C-alpha positions as YAML, in Angstrom:
chain: A
units: angstrom
residues:
- id: 1
  name: UNK
  ca: [-2.66, 23.01, 4.95]
- id: 2
  name: UNK
  ca: [-0.29, 24.41, 2.40]
- id: 3
  name: UNK
  ca: [-0.84, 27.64, 0.51]
- id: 4
  name: UNK
  ca: [-1.46, 25.68, -2.71]
- id: 5
  name: UNK
  ca: [-4.24, 23.64, -1.07]
- id: 6
  name: UNK
  ca: [-6.00, 26.79, 0.11]
- id: 7
  name: UNK
  ca: [-5.67, 28.41, -3.31]
- id: 8
  name: UNK
  ca: [-7.10, 25.30, -4.96]
- id: 9
  name: UNK
  ca: [-10.02, 25.15, -2.52]
- id: 10
  name: UNK
  ca: [-10.81, 28.83, -3.03]
- id: 11
  name: UNK
  ca: [-10.54, 28.73, -6.82]
- id: 12
  name: UNK
  ca: [-13.84, 29.20, -8.67]
- id: 13
  name: UNK
  ca: [-15.42, 26.14, -10.24]
- id: 14
  name: UNK
  ca: [-14.88, 25.84, -13.96]
- id: 15
  name: UNK
  ca: [-17.92, 26.29, -16.14]
- id: 16
  name: UNK
  ca: [-19.31, 23.48, -18.27]
- id: 17
  name: UNK
  ca: [-17.90, 25.22, -21.35]
- id: 18
  name: UNK
  ca: [-14.40, 25.29, -19.80]
- id: 19
  name: UNK
  ca: [-14.65, 21.61, -18.91]
- id: 20
  name: UNK
  ca: [-15.99, 20.70, -22.36]
- id: 21
  name: UNK
  ca: [-12.92, 22.28, -23.96]
- id: 22
  name: UNK
  ca: [-10.71, 19.84, -22.03]
- id: 23
  name: UNK
  ca: [-12.28, 16.75, -23.60]
- id: 24
  name: UNK
  ca: [-10.12, 16.65, -26.77]
- id: 25
  name: UNK
  ca: [-6.94, 16.88, -24.68]
- id: 26
  name: UNK
  ca: [-8.19, 14.21, -22.31]
- id: 27
  name: UNK
  ca: [-8.93, 11.87, -25.22]
- id: 28
  name: UNK
  ca: [-5.47, 12.45, -26.71]
- id: 29
  name: UNK
  ca: [-3.85, 11.44, -23.44]
- id: 30
  name: UNK
  ca: [-6.18, 8.69, -22.19]
- id: 31
  name: UNK
  ca: [-8.03, 7.48, -25.25]
- id: 32
  name: UNK
  ca: [-11.73, 6.82, -25.43]
- id: 33
  name: UNK
  ca: [-11.80, 3.34, -23.91]
- id: 34
  name: UNK
  ca: [-8.54, 3.07, -21.97]
- id: 35
  name: UNK
  ca: [-10.22, 3.29, -18.57]
- id: 36
  name: UNK
  ca: [-12.62, 0.50, -19.56]
- id: 37
  name: UNK
  ca: [-9.78, -1.73, -20.75]
- id: 38
  name: UNK
  ca: [-7.75, -1.01, -17.61]
- id: 39
  name: UNK
  ca: [-10.73, -1.87, -15.44]
- id: 40
  name: UNK
  ca: [-11.41, -5.11, -17.33]
- id: 41
  name: UNK
  ca: [-7.75, -6.14, -17.22]
- id: 42
  name: UNK
  ca: [-7.63, -5.52, -13.47]
- id: 43
  name: UNK
  ca: [-10.76, -7.63, -13.03]
- id: 44
  name: UNK
  ca: [-9.31, -10.50, -15.07]
- id: 45
  name: UNK
  ca: [-5.90, -10.44, -13.37]
- id: 46
  name: UNK
  ca: [-6.89, -9.63, -9.78]
- id: 47
  name: UNK
  ca: [-10.56, -9.39, -8.87]
- id: 48
  name: UNK
  ca: [-11.71, -12.71, -10.34]
- id: 49
  name: UNK
  ca: [-9.22, -14.55, -8.11]
- id: 50
  name: UNK
  ca: [-10.49, -12.68, -5.04]
- id: 51
  name: UNK
  ca: [-14.10, -13.54, -5.87]
- id: 52
  name: UNK
  ca: [-13.33, -17.22, -6.36]
- id: 53
  name: UNK
  ca: [-11.13, -17.33, -3.24]
- id: 54
  name: UNK
  ca: [-14.06, -15.97, -1.20]
- id: 55
  name: UNK
  ca: [-16.25, -18.82, -2.50]
- id: 56
  name: UNK
  ca: [-13.61, -21.48, -3.07]
- id: 57
  name: UNK
  ca: [-15.38, -24.51, -1.60]
- id: 58
  name: UNK
  ca: [-18.50, -26.16, -2.97]
- id: 59
  name: UNK
  ca: [-19.81, -28.91, -0.72]
- id: 60
  name: UNK
  ca: [-22.05, -31.77, -1.83]
- id: 61
  name: UNK
  ca: [-25.52, -31.50, -0.30]
- id: 62
  name: UNK
  ca: [-26.08, -35.17, 0.49]
- id: 63
  name: UNK
  ca: [-22.44, -36.12, 1.11]
- id: 64
  name: UNK
  ca: [-20.86, -33.31, 3.19]
- id: 65
  name: UNK
  ca: [-17.46, -35.03, 3.19]
- id: 66
  name: UNK
  ca: [-17.29, -34.52, -0.59]
- id: 67
  name: UNK
  ca: [-16.40, -31.05, -1.82]
- id: 68
  name: UNK
  ca: [-14.91, -29.23, -4.76]
- id: 69
  name: UNK
  ca: [-12.30, -26.52, -4.22]
- id: 70
  name: UNK
  ca: [-10.95, -24.05, -6.79]
- id: 71
  name: UNK
  ca: [-7.25, -23.33, -6.27]
- id: 72
  name: UNK
  ca: [-5.94, -21.16, -9.09]
- id: 73
  name: UNK
  ca: [-8.39, -19.57, -11.50]
- id: 74
  name: UNK
  ca: [-7.12, -18.23, -14.82]
- id: 75
  name: UNK
  ca: [-8.93, -16.73, -17.76]
- id: 76
  name: UNK
  ca: [-7.50, -17.75, -21.11]
- id: 77
  name: UNK
  ca: [-8.16, -16.76, -24.67]
- id: 78
  name: UNK
  ca: [-11.72, -17.45, -25.80]
- id: 79
  name: UNK
  ca: [-11.95, -20.68, -27.72]
- id: 80
  name: UNK
  ca: [-14.50, -23.06, -29.16]
- id: 81
  name: UNK
  ca: [-14.23, -26.80, -29.68]
- id: 82
  name: UNK
  ca: [-16.07, -28.39, -32.58]
- id: 83
  name: UNK
  ca: [-15.63, -32.07, -33.49]
- id: 84
  name: UNK
  ca: [-12.60, -32.28, -31.21]
- id: 85
  name: UNK
  ca: [-10.85, -29.31, -32.82]
- id: 86
  name: UNK
  ca: [-10.26, -26.23, -30.65]
- id: 87
  name: UNK
  ca: [-10.00, -22.82, -32.31]
- id: 88
  name: UNK
  ca: [-9.57, -19.32, -30.89]
- id: 89
  name: UNK
  ca: [-12.78, -17.31, -31.29]
- id: 90
  name: UNK
  ca: [-13.16, -13.53, -31.41]
- id: 91
  name: UNK
  ca: [-15.72, -11.47, -29.49]
- id: 92
  name: UNK
  ca: [-17.24, -10.40, -32.81]
- id: 93
  name: UNK
  ca: [-17.76, -14.03, -33.83]
- id: 94
  name: UNK
  ca: [-19.39, -14.73, -30.45]
- id: 95
  name: UNK
  ca: [-21.77, -11.81, -30.91]
- id: 96
  name: UNK
  ca: [-22.71, -12.84, -34.44]
- id: 97
  name: UNK
  ca: [-23.37, -16.44, -33.38]
- id: 98
  name: UNK
  ca: [-25.33, -15.42, -30.25]
- id: 99
  name: UNK
  ca: [-22.75, -16.79, -27.79]
- id: 100
  name: UNK
  ca: [-22.61, -13.73, -25.54]
...
Protein backbone atom coordinates (compact mmCIF):
# COMPACT_ATOMS: atom_id res chain seq x y z
CA UNK A 1 0.00 0.00 0.00
CA UNK A 2 1.13 3.52 -0.68
CA UNK A 3 1.69 6.14 2.00
CA UNK A 4 -1.41 8.04 0.81
CA UNK A 5 -3.62 4.95 1.25
CA UNK A 6 -2.41 4.46 4.82
CA UNK A 7 -2.93 8.14 5.64
CA UNK A 8 -6.45 7.98 4.22
CA UNK A 9 -7.27 4.83 6.19
CA UNK A 10 -5.94 6.32 9.41
CA UNK A 11 -7.67 9.69 8.98
CA UNK A 12 -10.48 10.36 11.47
CA UNK A 13 -14.04 10.11 10.20
CA UNK A 14 -15.67 13.43 9.44
CA UNK A 15 -18.48 14.48 11.71
CA UNK A 16 -22.04 14.86 10.48
CA UNK A 17 -21.61 18.64 10.67
CA UNK A 18 -18.51 18.49 8.44
CA UNK A 19 -20.35 16.31 5.94
CA UNK A 20 -23.42 18.54 6.00
CA UNK A 21 -21.28 21.53 5.03
CA UNK A 22 -20.27 19.71 1.83
CA UNK A 23 -23.83 19.45 0.53
CA UNK A 24 -24.01 22.90 -1.14
CA UNK A 25 -20.76 22.22 -3.02
CA UNK A 26 -21.95 18.78 -4.04
CA UNK A 27 -25.20 20.23 -5.40
CA UNK A 28 -23.30 22.89 -7.37
CA UNK A 29 -21.22 20.22 -9.06
CA UNK A 30 -23.72 17.37 -9.46
CA UNK A 31 -27.12 18.99 -9.25
CA UNK A 32 -30.03 17.67 -7.25
CA UNK A 33 -31.33 15.08 -9.71
CA UNK A 34 -28.38 14.38 -12.01
CA UNK A 35 -27.71 10.93 -10.57
CA UNK A 36 -31.37 9.99 -11.06
CA UNK A 37 -31.35 11.18 -14.66
CA UNK A 38 -28.07 9.38 -15.36
CA UNK A 39 -29.48 6.18 -13.89
CA UNK A 40 -32.69 6.45 -15.91
CA UNK A 41 -30.81 7.20 -19.13
CA UNK A 42 -28.55 4.19 -18.58
CA UNK A 43 -31.61 2.00 -18.01
CA UNK A 44 -33.28 3.24 -21.20
CA UNK A 45 -30.17 2.92 -23.37
CA UNK A 46 -28.61 -0.25 -21.95
CA UNK A 47 -30.45 -2.19 -19.26
CA UNK A 48 -33.83 -2.47 -21.01
CA UNK A 49 -32.14 -4.25 -23.93
CA UNK A 50 -30.42 -6.68 -21.56
CA UNK A 51 -33.70 -7.47 -19.81
CA UNK A 52 -35.53 -8.10 -23.06
CA UNK A 53 -32.62 -10.12 -24.47
CA UNK A 54 -32.78 -12.39 -21.41
CA UNK A 55 -36.49 -13.01 -22.10
CA UNK A 56 -36.54 -12.58 -25.87
CA UNK A 57 -38.72 -15.55 -26.85
CA UNK A 58 -42.40 -15.99 -26.03
CA UNK A 59 -43.74 -19.37 -27.08
CA UNK A 60 -47.39 -20.17 -27.74
CA UNK A 61 -48.79 -22.57 -25.14
CA UNK A 62 -50.87 -24.76 -27.43
CA UNK A 63 -48.70 -24.43 -30.55
CA UNK A 64 -45.04 -24.70 -29.45
CA UNK A 65 -43.78 -24.19 -33.00
CA UNK A 66 -45.21 -20.65 -32.92
CA UNK A 67 -43.25 -18.04 -31.01
CA UNK A 68 -42.66 -14.32 -30.79
CA UNK A 69 -39.12 -12.95 -30.52
CA UNK A 70 -38.06 -9.38 -29.73
CA UNK A 71 -34.96 -8.34 -31.66
CA UNK A 72 -34.23 -4.66 -31.07
CA UNK A 73 -36.11 -2.81 -28.36
CA UNK A 74 -36.13 0.99 -28.38
CA UNK A 75 -37.90 3.49 -26.18
CA UNK A 76 -39.17 6.52 -28.05
CA UNK A 77 -40.77 9.75 -27.04
CA UNK A 78 -44.07 9.30 -25.20
CA UNK A 79 -47.00 9.75 -27.53
CA UNK A 80 -50.75 9.31 -27.64
CA UNK A 81 -52.96 8.51 -30.61
CA UNK A 82 -56.50 9.85 -30.68
CA UNK A 83 -58.75 9.48 -33.73
CA UNK A 84 -55.75 8.42 -35.82
CA UNK A 85 -53.68 11.47 -34.88
CA UNK A 86 -50.48 10.88 -32.91
CA UNK A 87 -49.17 13.63 -30.63
CA UNK A 88 -46.20 13.80 -28.27
CA UNK A 89 -47.36 13.79 -24.65
CA UNK A 90 -45.52 15.13 -21.61
CA UNK A 91 -45.09 13.33 -18.27
CA UNK A 92 -47.11 16.11 -16.62
CA UNK A 93 -50.02 15.52 -18.99
CA UNK A 94 -49.85 11.78 -18.26
CA UNK A 95 -49.98 12.43 -14.52
CA UNK A 96 -52.91 14.83 -14.82
CA UNK A 97 -54.88 12.39 -16.98
CA UNK A 98 -54.07 9.38 -14.76
CA UNK A 99 -51.95 7.60 -17.40
CA UNK A 100 -49.01 6.78 -15.13
